């Protein structure tokens, strides 16, 4: 099974590479090359990036910042990451459009579903910034929402582990990996795939999720082509 239109979800932390903060340009450029490879295959690519490498709204409360203000600050962090990825993609000849849920016309288009879909049909990579535009919602939820709206075939969640395990593989060397797992099993086992709002959105709209290691060269292309041994497929 291969996918024609995907939504790739990247965490902000993934862009840090080995740094403690900000953007590792080598990692950014490697991601851009991986994305270019699937675009060359004719796959339509939408992307949502988190902002945790710069700012997390939920952490702001601990520092005395109002949660709503903190969430908006986090949304702006996702736009910084989106601009960085857009620049890296265009540097290697990939046409992109950045759409944001908060209007900032000098740097990006406002999110319009029909426009986003048309860009994808024309082979442009569409990056969605600023989350859903609402506080209290994560970028996982933004990814689920946008994927459903533009009728993506799948959400590909790029992480630093190669799938979903029954326990944390970074802490337990005997952790067992699932090649496929159902939405119901994830609920029953209490596995952490996405936040519950995002995960439920995917379940209710019959949108599969693949969790995979984005840092292994060629993995994105293999996932898009439907290679079963790469990552974990959450299906119905």
mmCIF file of C-alpha atoms in Angstrom:
data_model
loop_
_atom_site.group_PDB
_atom_site.id
_atom_site.type_symbol
_atom_site.label_atom_id
_atom_site.label_comp_id
_atom_site.label_asym_id
_atom_site.label_seq_id
_atom_site.Cartn_x
_atom_site.Cartn_y
_atom_site.Cartn_z
ATOM 1 C CA UNK A 1 0.000 0.000 0.000
ATOM 2 C CA UNK A 2 1.355 3.412 -0.942
ATOM 3 C CA UNK A 3 0.022 6.874 -0.106
ATOM 4 C CA UNK A 4 -0.811 9.646 -2.552
ATOM 5 C CA UNK A 5 -1.358 12.513 -0.098
ATOM 6 C CA UNK A 6 0.285 12.581 3.317
ATOM 7 C CA UNK A 7 0.453 14.845 6.320
ATOM 8 C CA UNK A 8 3.868 14.697 7.963
ATOM 9 C CA UNK A 9 3.919 15.665 11.646
ATOM 10 C CA UNK A 10 7.299 16.694 13.034
ATOM 11 C CA UNK A 11 8.044 17.733 16.594
ATOM 12 C CA UNK A 12 9.904 20.948 17.245
ATOM 13 C CA UNK A 13 12.368 18.976 19.359
ATOM 14 C CA UNK A 14 13.285 16.929 16.281
ATOM 15 C CA UNK A 15 14.739 20.067 14.699
ATOM 16 C CA UNK A 16 17.141 20.545 17.625
ATOM 17 C CA UNK A 17 19.314 17.617 16.571
ATOM 18 C CA UNK A 18 21.961 17.317 19.285
ATOM 19 C CA UNK A 19 21.454 20.896 20.467
ATOM 20 C CA UNK A 20 19.687 21.883 23.662
ATOM 21 C CA UNK A 21 17.648 24.624 22.023
ATOM 22 C CA UNK A 22 16.732 26.114 18.644
ATOM 23 C CA UNK A 23 17.334 24.658 15.187
ATOM 24 C CA UNK A 24 20.123 22.355 14.039
ATOM 25 C CA UNK A 25 20.622 23.323 10.404
ATOM 26 C CA UNK A 26 22.160 19.980 9.450
ATOM 27 C CA UNK A 27 19.080 18.173 10.767
ATOM 28 C CA UNK A 28 16.788 20.689 9.044
ATOM 29 C CA UNK A 29 18.547 20.199 5.705
ATOM 30 C CA UNK A 30 18.420 16.398 6.039
ATOM 31 C CA UNK A 31 14.669 16.563 6.629
ATOM 32 C CA UNK A 32 14.296 18.804 3.573
ATOM 33 C CA UNK A 33 16.160 16.255 1.438
ATOM 34 C CA UNK A 34 13.960 13.418 2.741
ATOM 35 C CA UNK A 35 10.832 15.411 1.885
ATOM 36 C CA UNK A 36 12.187 16.239 -1.576
ATOM 37 C CA UNK A 37 12.645 12.538 -2.295
ATOM 38 C CA UNK A 38 8.951 11.761 -1.730
ATOM 39 C CA UNK A 39 7.830 14.857 -3.659
ATOM 40 C CA UNK A 40 9.865 13.566 -6.629
ATOM 41 C CA UNK A 41 7.794 10.364 -6.422
ATOM 42 C CA UNK A 42 4.640 12.426 -7.020
ATOM 43 C CA UNK A 43 3.414 12.298 -3.417
ATOM 44 C CA UNK A 44 1.442 15.334 -2.207
ATOM 45 C CA UNK A 45 2.960 16.505 1.085
ATOM 46 C CA UNK A 46 1.485 18.643 3.863
ATOM 47 C CA UNK A 47 3.476 19.303 7.034
ATOM 48 C CA UNK A 48 2.795 20.407 10.608
ATOM 49 C CA UNK A 49 5.727 21.194 12.918
ATOM 50 C CA UNK A 50 5.671 21.700 16.665
ATOM 51 C CA UNK A 51 7.453 24.511 18.472
ATOM 52 C CA UNK A 52 8.918 22.766 21.515
ATOM 53 C CA UNK A 53 12.512 23.533 20.502
ATOM 54 C CA UNK A 54 11.730 27.231 21.012
ATOM 55 C CA UNK A 55 8.771 27.552 23.374
ATOM 56 C CA UNK A 56 6.045 25.399 24.911
ATOM 57 C CA UNK A 57 2.841 27.067 26.037
ATOM 58 C CA UNK A 58 2.097 24.485 28.701
ATOM 59 C CA UNK A 59 5.483 25.145 30.347
ATOM 60 C CA UNK A 60 4.809 28.875 30.461
ATOM 61 C CA UNK A 61 2.299 28.437 33.294
ATOM 62 C CA UNK A 62 5.070 27.231 35.578
ATOM 63 C CA UNK A 63 6.889 30.502 34.946
ATOM 64 C CA UNK A 64 3.864 32.613 35.785
ATOM 65 C CA UNK A 65 2.769 33.318 32.192
ATOM 66 C CA UNK A 66 -0.953 33.061 31.502
ATOM 67 C CA UNK A 67 -1.716 29.736 29.774
ATOM 68 C CA UNK A 68 -3.538 31.362 26.866
ATOM 69 C CA UNK A 69 -0.700 33.838 26.278
ATOM 70 C CA UNK A 70 1.787 31.008 26.550
ATOM 71 C CA UNK A 71 -0.072 28.940 23.968
ATOM 72 C CA UNK A 72 -0.051 31.848 21.516
ATOM 73 C CA UNK A 73 3.695 32.210 22.091
ATOM 74 C CA UNK A 74 4.011 28.505 21.283
ATOM 75 C CA UNK A 75 2.038 29.001 18.066
ATOM 76 C CA UNK A 76 4.480 31.715 16.998
ATOM 77 C CA UNK A 77 7.339 29.293 17.699
ATOM 78 C CA UNK A 78 5.788 26.839 15.221
ATOM 79 C CA UNK A 79 5.761 29.596 12.599
ATOM 80 C CA UNK A 80 9.510 30.172 13.119
ATOM 81 C CA UNK A 81 10.124 26.452 12.549
ATOM 82 C CA UNK A 82 7.811 26.448 9.532
ATOM 83 C CA UNK A 83 9.674 29.372 7.956
ATOM 84 C CA UNK A 84 12.984 27.591 8.541
ATOM 85 C CA UNK A 85 11.731 24.401 6.856
ATOM 86 C CA UNK A 86 10.207 26.388 3.994
ATOM 87 C CA UNK A 87 13.547 28.094 3.401
ATOM 88 C CA UNK A 88 15.442 24.770 3.514
ATOM 89 C CA UNK A 89 13.019 23.194 1.016
ATOM 90 C CA UNK A 90 13.105 26.110 -1.407
ATOM 91 C CA UNK A 91 16.904 26.142 -1.235
ATOM 92 C CA UNK A 92 16.883 22.677 -2.855
ATOM 93 C CA UNK A 93 14.207 23.490 -5.423
ATOM 94 C CA UNK A 94 11.014 22.300 -3.713
ATOM 95 C CA UNK A 95 8.046 24.624 -4.218
ATOM 96 C CA UNK A 96 6.309 25.356 -0.931
ATOM 97 C CA UNK A 97 3.500 27.385 0.579
ATOM 98 C CA UNK A 98 3.213 28.324 4.237
ATOM 99 C CA UNK A 99 -0.291 28.808 5.619
ATOM 100 C CA UNK A 100 -0.914 29.966 9.169
ATOM 101 C CA UNK A 101 -3.954 29.698 11.414
ATOM 102 C CA UNK A 102 -3.202 33.216 12.708
ATOM 103 C CA UNK A 103 -3.098 35.894 10.030
ATOM 104 C CA UNK A 104 0.359 37.291 9.281
ATOM 105 C CA UNK A 105 0.090 38.192 5.620
ATOM 106 C CA UNK A 106 3.591 39.602 5.261
ATOM 107 C CA UNK A 107 5.119 36.149 5.695
ATOM 108 C CA UNK A 108 2.418 33.550 5.006
ATOM 109 C CA UNK A 109 -0.990 32.900 3.525
ATOM 110 C CA UNK A 110 -3.898 32.590 5.946
ATOM 111 C CA UNK A 111 -5.125 29.000 6.174
ATOM 112 C CA UNK A 112 -7.800 28.363 3.561
ATOM 113 C CA UNK A 113 -8.737 24.743 2.987
ATOM 114 C CA UNK A 114 -9.485 25.115 -0.739
ATOM 115 C CA UNK A 115 -6.214 26.939 -1.377
ATOM 116 C CA UNK A 116 -4.247 24.355 0.566
ATOM 117 C CA UNK A 117 -5.825 21.537 -1.432
ATOM 118 C CA UNK A 118 -5.086 23.317 -4.729
ATOM 119 C CA UNK A 119 -1.445 23.810 -3.764
ATOM 120 C CA UNK A 120 -1.154 20.098 -2.984
ATOM 121 C CA UNK A 121 -2.734 19.187 -6.322
ATOM 122 C CA UNK A 122 -0.120 21.359 -8.050
ATOM 123 C CA UNK A 123 2.702 19.497 -6.328
ATOM 124 C CA UNK A 124 3.618 22.167 -3.796
ATOM 125 C CA UNK A 125 4.535 21.223 -0.238
ATOM 126 C CA UNK A 126 2.113 22.961 2.122
ATOM 127 C CA UNK A 127 3.322 23.767 5.642
ATOM 128 C CA UNK A 128 0.670 24.590 8.230
ATOM 129 C CA UNK A 129 1.891 26.921 10.978
ATOM 130 C CA UNK A 130 0.430 28.333 14.211
ATOM 131 C CA UNK A 131 -1.361 25.136 15.222
ATOM 132 C CA UNK A 132 -5.150 25.378 15.087
ATOM 133 C CA UNK A 133 -5.001 29.074 15.995
ATOM 134 C CA UNK A 134 -6.634 28.283 19.339
ATOM 135 C CA UNK A 135 -5.111 27.894 22.805
ATOM 136 C CA UNK A 136 -5.375 24.544 24.649
ATOM 137 C CA UNK A 137 -4.886 22.559 21.440
ATOM 138 C CA UNK A 138 -1.601 20.835 20.578
ATOM 139 C CA UNK A 139 0.133 20.649 17.223
ATOM 140 C CA UNK A 140 -0.823 16.947 17.203
ATOM 141 C CA UNK A 141 -4.440 18.098 17.133
ATOM 142 C CA UNK A 142 -3.592 20.650 14.427
ATOM 143 C CA UNK A 143 -2.012 17.862 12.368
ATOM 144 C CA UNK A 144 -5.078 15.630 12.743
ATOM 145 C CA UNK A 145 -7.459 18.467 11.902
ATOM 146 C CA UNK A 146 -5.548 19.638 8.821
ATOM 147 C CA UNK A 147 -5.059 16.072 7.576
ATOM 148 C CA UNK A 148 -8.801 15.465 7.761
ATOM 149 C CA UNK A 149 -9.609 18.800 6.116
ATOM 150 C CA UNK A 150 -7.293 18.305 3.126
ATOM 151 C CA UNK A 151 -8.300 14.633 2.870
ATOM 152 C CA UNK A 152 -4.843 13.168 3.445
ATOM 153 C CA UNK A 153 -4.532 9.385 3.210
ATOM 154 C CA UNK A 154 -2.491 9.126 6.406
ATOM 155 C CA UNK A 155 -0.690 11.012 9.165
ATOM 156 C CA UNK A 156 2.999 10.163 9.312
ATOM 157 C CA UNK A 157 4.351 11.006 12.744
ATOM 158 C CA UNK A 158 8.123 11.355 12.497
ATOM 159 C CA UNK A 159 9.807 10.673 15.841
ATOM 160 C CA UNK A 160 13.182 9.489 17.125
ATOM 161 C CA UNK A 161 11.935 5.936 17.774
ATOM 162 C CA UNK A 162 11.024 3.436 15.073
ATOM 163 C CA UNK A 163 7.414 2.836 16.061
ATOM 164 C CA UNK A 164 5.060 2.148 18.950
ATOM 165 C CA UNK A 165 6.211 -0.151 21.761
ATOM 166 C CA UNK A 166 4.478 -1.693 24.750
ATOM 167 C CA UNK A 167 6.844 0.351 26.958
ATOM 168 C CA UNK A 168 9.494 3.034 26.454
ATOM 169 C CA UNK A 169 12.249 1.435 24.306
ATOM 170 C CA UNK A 170 14.737 4.065 25.489
ATOM 171 C CA UNK A 171 14.255 2.848 29.069
ATOM 172 C CA UNK A 172 13.395 -0.823 28.561
ATOM 173 C CA UNK A 173 15.580 -2.849 26.184
ATOM 174 C CA UNK A 174 12.997 -5.668 26.244
ATOM 175 C CA UNK A 175 10.196 -3.415 24.971
ATOM 176 C CA UNK A 176 8.128 -5.080 22.230
ATOM 177 C CA UNK A 177 7.382 -3.205 19.032
ATOM 178 C CA UNK A 178 4.010 -3.358 17.285
ATOM 179 C CA UNK A 179 4.118 -3.464 13.473
ATOM 180 C CA UNK A 180 0.384 -2.776 13.362
ATOM 181 C CA UNK A 181 -2.068 -1.955 16.126
ATOM 182 C CA UNK A 182 -5.720 -0.927 16.190
ATOM 183 C CA UNK A 183 -7.062 2.324 17.617
ATOM 184 C CA UNK A 184 -9.023 0.300 20.188
ATOM 185 C CA UNK A 185 -5.877 -1.504 21.358
ATOM 186 C CA UNK A 186 -4.046 1.802 21.793
ATOM 187 C CA UNK A 187 -6.902 3.062 23.992
ATOM 188 C CA UNK A 188 -7.035 -0.165 26.023
ATOM 189 C CA UNK A 189 -3.284 -0.372 26.569
ATOM 190 C CA UNK A 190 -2.978 3.341 27.338
ATOM 191 C CA UNK A 191 -0.171 3.805 24.796
ATOM 192 C CA UNK A 192 1.073 7.301 24.112
ATOM 193 C CA UNK A 193 0.798 7.889 20.353
ATOM 194 C CA UNK A 194 -0.694 11.388 20.239
ATOM 195 C CA UNK A 195 -2.653 13.455 22.687
ATOM 196 C CA UNK A 196 -6.153 12.074 23.179
ATOM 197 C CA UNK A 197 -7.973 14.843 21.266
ATOM 198 C CA UNK A 198 -5.789 14.345 18.182
ATOM 199 C CA UNK A 199 -5.964 10.548 18.390
ATOM 200 C CA UNK A 200 -9.752 10.533 18.770
ATOM 201 C CA UNK A 201 -10.122 12.871 15.776
ATOM 202 C CA UNK A 202 -8.184 10.375 13.646
ATOM 203 C CA UNK A 203 -10.204 7.439 14.974
ATOM 204 C CA UNK A 204 -13.580 9.080 14.362
ATOM 205 C CA UNK A 205 -12.585 10.108 10.828
ATOM 206 C CA UNK A 206 -10.958 6.770 9.904
ATOM 207 C CA UNK A 207 -7.545 8.369 9.342
ATOM 208 C CA UNK A 208 -4.635 5.922 9.858
ATOM 209 C CA UNK A 209 -1.429 6.966 11.622
ATOM 210 C CA UNK A 210 2.094 5.715 11.055
ATOM 211 C CA UNK A 211 4.688 6.358 13.765
ATOM 212 C CA UNK A 212 8.256 5.995 12.456
ATOM 213 C CA UNK A 213 11.872 7.079 12.931
ATOM 214 C CA UNK A 214 12.335 10.222 10.839
ATOM 215 C CA UNK A 215 16.058 10.376 11.610
ATOM 216 C CA UNK A 216 16.929 7.220 9.675
ATOM 217 C CA UNK A 217 17.785 8.167 6.065
ATOM 218 C CA UNK A 218 15.253 6.897 3.528
ATOM 219 C CA UNK A 219 12.616 5.999 6.109
ATOM 220 C CA UNK A 220 10.095 8.609 4.967
ATOM 221 C CA UNK A 221 10.197 7.275 1.419
ATOM 222 C CA UNK A 222 9.868 3.686 2.654
ATOM 223 C CA UNK A 223 6.854 4.575 4.801
ATOM 224 C CA UNK A 224 5.168 6.381 1.917
ATOM 225 C CA UNK A 225 5.648 3.291 -0.251
ATOM 226 C CA UNK A 226 3.950 1.220 2.453
ATOM 227 C CA UNK A 227 6.857 -0.966 3.542
ATOM 228 C CA UNK A 228 5.343 -2.894 6.464
ATOM 229 C CA UNK A 229 8.486 -3.260 8.572
ATOM 230 C CA UNK A 230 9.052 0.512 8.861
ATOM 231 C CA UNK A 231 7.357 2.092 11.857
ATOM 232 C CA UNK A 232 3.992 1.149 13.339
ATOM 233 C CA UNK A 233 0.669 1.488 11.536
ATOM 234 C CA UNK A 234 -2.347 2.396 13.667
ATOM 235 C CA UNK A 235 -5.378 1.154 11.751
ATOM 236 C CA UNK A 236 -8.997 0.092 12.246
#
